PDB file of C-alpha atoms in Angstrom:
ATOM      1  CA  SER A   1      73.090 -95.451  34.650  1.00 37.00           C
ATOM      2  CA  GLY A   2      69.913 -94.450  36.433  1.00 44.00           C
ATOM      3  CA  THR A   3      69.042 -91.991  39.149  1.00 50.00           C
ATOM      4  CA  THR A   4      69.637 -93.124  42.729  1.00 54.00           C
ATOM      5  CA  ILE A   5      67.229 -92.431  45.577  1.00 59.00           C
ATOM      6  CA  CYS A   6      67.429 -92.800  49.342  1.00 63.00           C
ATOM      7  CA  SER A   7      66.263 -90.647  52.229  1.00 60.00           C
ATOM      8  CA  GLY A   8      67.070 -89.938  55.865  1.00 60.00           C
ATOM      9  CA  ASP A   9      68.337 -92.909  57.835  1.00 66.00           C
ATOM     10  CA  THR A  10      68.177 -95.179  54.790  1.00 65.00           C
ATOM     11  CA  CYS A  11      71.100 -93.454  53.050  1.00 74.00           C
ATOM     12  CA  PRO A  12      74.515 -95.116  53.157  1.00 78.00           C
ATOM     13  CA  THR A  13      77.504 -92.891  53.879  1.00 73.00           C
ATOM     14  CA  TRP A  14      80.467 -92.157  51.607  1.00 77.00           C
ATOM     15  CA  THR A  15      83.746 -93.620  52.825  1.00 76.00           C
ATOM     16  CA  SER A  16      87.098 -94.703  51.400  1.00 79.00           C
ATOM     17  CA  GLY A  17      86.610 -97.605  49.014  1.00 79.00           C
ATOM     18  CA  LYS A  18      88.659-100.122  47.122  1.00 82.00           C
ATOM     19  CA  PHE A  19      89.298 -97.409  44.538  1.00 80.00           C
ATOM     20  CA  ASP A  20      88.673 -93.827  45.656  1.00 81.00           C
ATOM     21  CA  TYR A  21      85.300 -93.805  47.444  1.00 77.00           C
ATOM     22  CA  GLY A  22      82.503 -96.237  48.126  1.00 78.00           C
ATOM     23  CA  LEU A  23      79.224 -96.475  49.976  1.00 74.00           C
ATOM     24  CA  GLN A  24      79.098 -97.869  53.507  1.00 74.00           C
ATOM     25  CA  PHE A  25      75.810 -99.496  54.530  1.00 74.00           C
ATOM     26  CA  ASP A  26      74.868 -99.846  58.201  1.00 67.00           C
ATOM     27  CA  GLY A  27      73.533-103.394  57.807  1.00 65.00           C
ATOM     28  CA  SER A  28      70.156-102.369  59.150  1.00 65.00           C
ATOM     29  CA  ASN A  29      68.196-100.153  56.786  1.00 71.00           C
ATOM     30  CA  ASP A  30      70.582 -98.444  54.357  1.00 71.00           C
ATOM     31  CA  TYR A  31      69.964 -98.848  50.654  1.00 74.00           C
ATOM     32  CA  VAL A  32      70.190 -97.155  47.292  1.00 76.00           C
ATOM     33  CA  ASP A  33      67.128 -97.323  45.034  1.00 76.00           C
ATOM     34  CA  ILE A  34      68.283 -97.380  41.415  1.00 77.00           C
ATOM     35  CA  VAL A  35      65.548 -96.170  39.109  1.00 72.00           C
ATOM     36  CA  ASN A  36      65.211 -96.596  35.341  1.00 69.00           C
ATOM     37  CA  VAL A  37      67.039 -99.916  35.155  1.00 72.00           C
ATOM     38  CA  PRO A  38      66.015-101.777  32.003  1.00 68.00           C
ATOM     39  CA  ALA A  39      64.444-105.207  32.376  1.00 66.00           C
ATOM     40  CA  THR A  40      66.756-107.670  30.672  1.00 69.00           C
ATOM     41  CA  GLU A  41      65.202-111.033  31.340  1.00 71.00           C
ATOM     42  CA  SER A  42      67.232-112.972  28.773  1.00 82.00           C
ATOM     43  CA  ALA A  43      70.743-112.317  30.155  1.00 86.00           C
ATOM     44  CA  TYR A  44      72.600-110.224  32.713  1.00 88.00           C
ATOM     45  CA  THR A  45      75.931-109.506  34.351  1.00 90.00           C
ATOM     46  CA  ILE A  46      76.144-107.932  37.811  1.00 89.00           C
ATOM     47  CA  MET A  47      79.580-106.862  39.058  1.00 93.00           C
ATOM     48  CA  MET A  48      80.778-104.904  42.077  1.00 90.00           C
ATOM     49  CA  TRP A  49      83.453-104.598  44.712  1.00 92.00           C
ATOM     50  CA  ILE A  50      82.152-105.442  48.175  1.00 88.00           C
ATOM     51  CA  LYS A  51      83.656-105.505  51.666  1.00 87.00           C
ATOM     52  CA  PRO A  52      81.086-107.334  53.783  1.00 84.00           C
ATOM     53  CA  MET A  53      81.070-106.779  57.543  1.00 80.00           C
ATOM     54  CA  SER A  54      78.029-108.991  58.214  1.00 78.00           C
ATOM     55  CA  ARG A  55      75.555-111.157  56.335  1.00 79.00           C
ATOM     56  CA  GLY A  56      72.865-109.407  54.335  1.00 78.00           C
ATOM     57  CA  SER A  57      71.517-108.222  51.037  1.00 80.00           C
ATOM     58  CA  ILE A  58      73.891-106.999  48.337  1.00 83.00           C
ATOM     59  CA  PHE A  59      71.679-106.502  45.264  1.00 81.00           C
ATOM     60  CA  SER A  60      67.950-106.956  44.899  1.00 83.00           C
ATOM     61  CA  ARG A  61      65.222-106.777  42.283  1.00 81.00           C
ATOM     62  CA  SER A  62      62.207-107.602  44.439  1.00 77.00           C
ATOM     63  CA  VAL A  63      58.508-106.888  44.758  1.00 75.00           C
ATOM     64  CA  GLY A  64      58.387-108.033  48.406  1.00 70.00           C
ATOM     65  CA  SER A  65      60.256-110.087  50.992  1.00 71.00           C
ATOM     66  CA  ALA A  66      58.748-113.556  50.382  1.00 69.00           C
ATOM     67  CA  TRP A  67      60.784-116.083  48.387  1.00 65.00           C
ATOM     68  CA  LEU A  68      58.546-115.768  45.313  1.00 73.00           C
ATOM     69  CA  ASP A  69      58.855-111.953  45.468  1.00 73.00           C
ATOM     70  CA  GLU A  70      62.663-112.040  45.262  1.00 69.00           C
ATOM     71  CA  ARG A  71      62.938-111.965  41.491  1.00 80.00           C
ATOM     72  CA  LEU A  72      66.731-111.501  41.285  1.00 83.00           C
ATOM     73  CA  VAL A  73      68.673-111.276  44.540  1.00 80.00           C
ATOM     74  CA  LEU A  74      72.334-111.524  45.568  1.00 83.00           C
ATOM     75  CA  HIS A  75      72.950-111.823  49.286  1.00 85.00           C
ATOM     76  CA  GLN A  76      75.429-113.235  51.741  1.00 85.00           C
ATOM     77  CA  TYR A  77      73.720-116.270  53.211  1.00 83.00           C
ATOM     78  CA  ASN A  78      74.524-119.380  55.286  1.00 78.00           C
ATOM     79  CA  SER A  79      78.230-119.913  55.989  1.00 86.00           C
ATOM     80  CA  ASN A  80      78.807-116.458  54.416  1.00 90.00           C
ATOM     81  CA  LYS A  81      78.317-117.840  50.916  1.00 93.00           C
ATOM     82  CA  LEU A  82      76.941-115.714  48.114  1.00 93.00           C
ATOM     83  CA  ARG A  83      73.392-116.819  47.267  1.00 91.00           C
ATOM     84  CA  VAL A  84      71.767-115.988  43.929  1.00 90.00           C
ATOM     85  CA  THR A  85      67.956-116.257  43.802  1.00 87.00           C
ATOM     86  CA  HIS A  86      65.750-116.215  40.697  1.00 86.00           C
ATOM     87  CA  SER A  87      61.954-116.134  40.830  1.00 84.00           C
ATOM     88  CA  ASN A  88      59.294-115.834  38.162  1.00 84.00           C
ATOM     89  CA  GLY A  89      56.574-115.124  40.731  1.00 83.00           C
ATOM     90  CA  THR A  90      55.327-118.718  40.953  1.00 87.00           C
ATOM     91  CA  SER A  91      58.597-120.669  41.357  1.00 87.00           C
ATOM     92  CA  TYR A  92      62.041-119.811  42.712  1.00 85.00           C
ATOM     93  CA  PHE A  93      65.491-121.354  42.635  1.00 87.00           C
ATOM     94  CA  THR A  94      68.680-120.542  44.543  1.00 89.00           C
ATOM     95  CA  ILE A  95      72.357-121.263  43.936  1.00 91.00           C
ATOM     96  CA  ASP A  96      75.080-120.783  46.561  1.00 93.00           C
ATOM     97  CA  SER A  97      78.749-120.102  45.902  1.00 95.00           C
ATOM     98  CA  ILE A  98      81.285-122.769  46.802  1.00 95.00           C
ATOM     99  CA  ASP A  99      83.598-120.402  48.670  1.00 95.00           C
ATOM    100  CA  PRO A 100      82.436-118.033  51.404  1.00 93.00           C
ATOM    101  CA  LEU A 101      82.866-114.272  51.348  1.00 92.00           C
ATOM    102  CA  THR A 102      85.334-113.001  53.953  1.00 91.00           C
ATOM    103  CA  TYR A 103      84.267-110.329  56.447  1.00 88.00           C
ATOM    104  CA  GLY A 104      86.376-107.189  56.186  1.00 88.00           C
ATOM    105  CA  ALA A 105      88.052-108.191  52.902  1.00 91.00           C
ATOM    106  CA  TRP A 106      87.488-106.529  49.534  1.00 92.00           C
ATOM    107  CA  THR A 107      86.126-108.997  46.989  1.00 94.00           C
ATOM    108  CA  HIS A 108      85.179-108.375  43.378  1.00 96.00           C
ATOM    109  CA  ILE A 109      82.016-110.353  42.664  1.00 95.00           C
ATOM    110  CA  ALA A 110      80.508-111.009  39.260  1.00 96.00           C
ATOM    111  CA  VAL A 111      77.397-113.009  38.465  1.00 94.00           C
ATOM    112  CA  THR A 112      76.408-113.800  34.888  1.00 94.00           C
ATOM    113  CA  TRP A 113      73.388-115.628  33.511  1.00 91.00           C
ATOM    114  CA  SER A 114      72.064-116.359  30.035  1.00 91.00           C
ATOM    115  CA  GLN A 115      68.634-117.728  29.242  1.00 89.00           C
ATOM    116  CA  ALA A 116      70.034-119.136  25.976  1.00 92.00           C
ATOM    117  CA  THR A 117      72.314-121.536  27.887  1.00 93.00           C
ATOM    118  CA  ASN A 118      70.594-121.514  31.320  1.00 90.00           C
ATOM    119  CA  GLN A 119      74.093-121.184  32.799  1.00 93.00           C
ATOM    120  CA  LEU A 120      74.670-119.052  35.881  1.00 93.00           C
ATOM    121  CA  LYS A 121      78.271-118.311  36.836  1.00 96.00           C
ATOM    122  CA  ILE A 122      79.630-116.791  40.061  1.00 95.00           C
ATOM    123  CA  TYR A 123      83.094-115.248  40.013  1.00 97.00           C
ATOM    124  CA  PHE A 124      85.201-114.030  42.949  1.00 96.00           C
ATOM    125  CA  ASN A 125      88.150-111.791  42.061  1.00 97.00           C
ATOM    126  CA  GLY A 126      88.004-112.903  38.429  1.00 97.00           C
ATOM    127  CA  THR A 127      88.082-116.632  39.204  1.00 97.00           C
ATOM    128  CA  LEU A 128      85.090-118.865  38.496  1.00 98.00           C
ATOM    129  CA  ASP A 129      83.708-120.056  41.843  1.00 97.00           C
ATOM    130  CA  LYS A 130      80.610-121.923  40.648  1.00 96.00           C
ATOM    131  CA  GLU A 131      78.750-122.706  37.451  1.00 95.00           C
ATOM    132  CA  ALA A 132      75.260-124.177  37.571  1.00 93.00           C
ATOM    133  CA  THR A 133      72.099-124.584  35.559  1.00 92.00           C
ATOM    134  CA  MET A 134      69.426-122.003  36.434  1.00 86.00           C
ATOM    135  CA  THR A 135      66.261-122.591  34.415  1.00 84.00           C
ATOM    136  CA  ILE A 136      63.978-120.098  36.222  1.00 85.00           C
ATOM    137  CA  VAL A 137      63.789-116.845  34.236  1.00 84.00           C
ATOM    138  CA  PRO A 138      63.571-113.926  36.674  1.00 84.00           C
ATOM    139  CA  ASN A 139      60.433-111.861  36.093  1.00 81.00           C
ATOM    140  CA  ILE A 140      61.909-108.375  36.536  1.00 79.00           C
ATOM    141  CA  THR A 141      59.744-106.275  34.237  1.00 77.00           C
ATOM    142  CA  GLY A 142      58.749-103.188  36.221  1.00 75.00           C
ATOM    143  CA  VAL A 143      60.529-104.461  39.359  1.00 79.00           C
ATOM    144  CA  LYS A 144      62.553-102.041  41.513  1.00 80.00           C
ATOM    145  CA  THR A 145      66.315-102.372  41.833  1.00 80.00           C
ATOM    146  CA  TRP A 146      68.203-101.840  45.102  1.00 77.00           C
ATOM    147  CA  ILE A 147      71.718-102.080  46.401  1.00 77.00           C
ATOM    148  CA  GLY A 148      71.850-103.045  50.074  1.00 77.00           C
ATOM    149  CA  PHE A 149      68.122-103.713  50.440  1.00 63.00           C
ATOM    150  CA  HIS A 150      66.090-106.900  50.630  1.00 54.00           C
ATOM    151  CA  GLY A 151      62.339-106.854  50.070  1.00 47.00           C
ATOM    152  CA  CYS A 152      59.822-104.031  50.198  1.00 41.00           C
TER     153      CYS A 152
END
């Protein structure tokens, strides 16, 4: 639970959500900068309800927009699949979901990863979509965290 920052045209707007209210991003430049997020490089779980209207970034811990800068990124990619990217700054690896995300439909996504097992799991609406080996440990110490933003 950190402080969130955005300014001017980069701020998403509040709208009705899956439960009560949610943030609506314009797909162009809206984002929320989440500060004071601890660096947990040995394991993580990221969960959220999303209702995508177009392809784009969902969650990002990046130092720039090049592949090696995208230390931990979730975004809707080719064929509307969820892509998870890990980078340690010198190497990167991506894993795509099996099923695509559906435009205009609420979907609960969860991504878990553990360095102890090197297993990354993608869940849609509580059902395992894909499990794969991800051996790249994301270097996220001191790296910013955004929702709805990709790169610097």
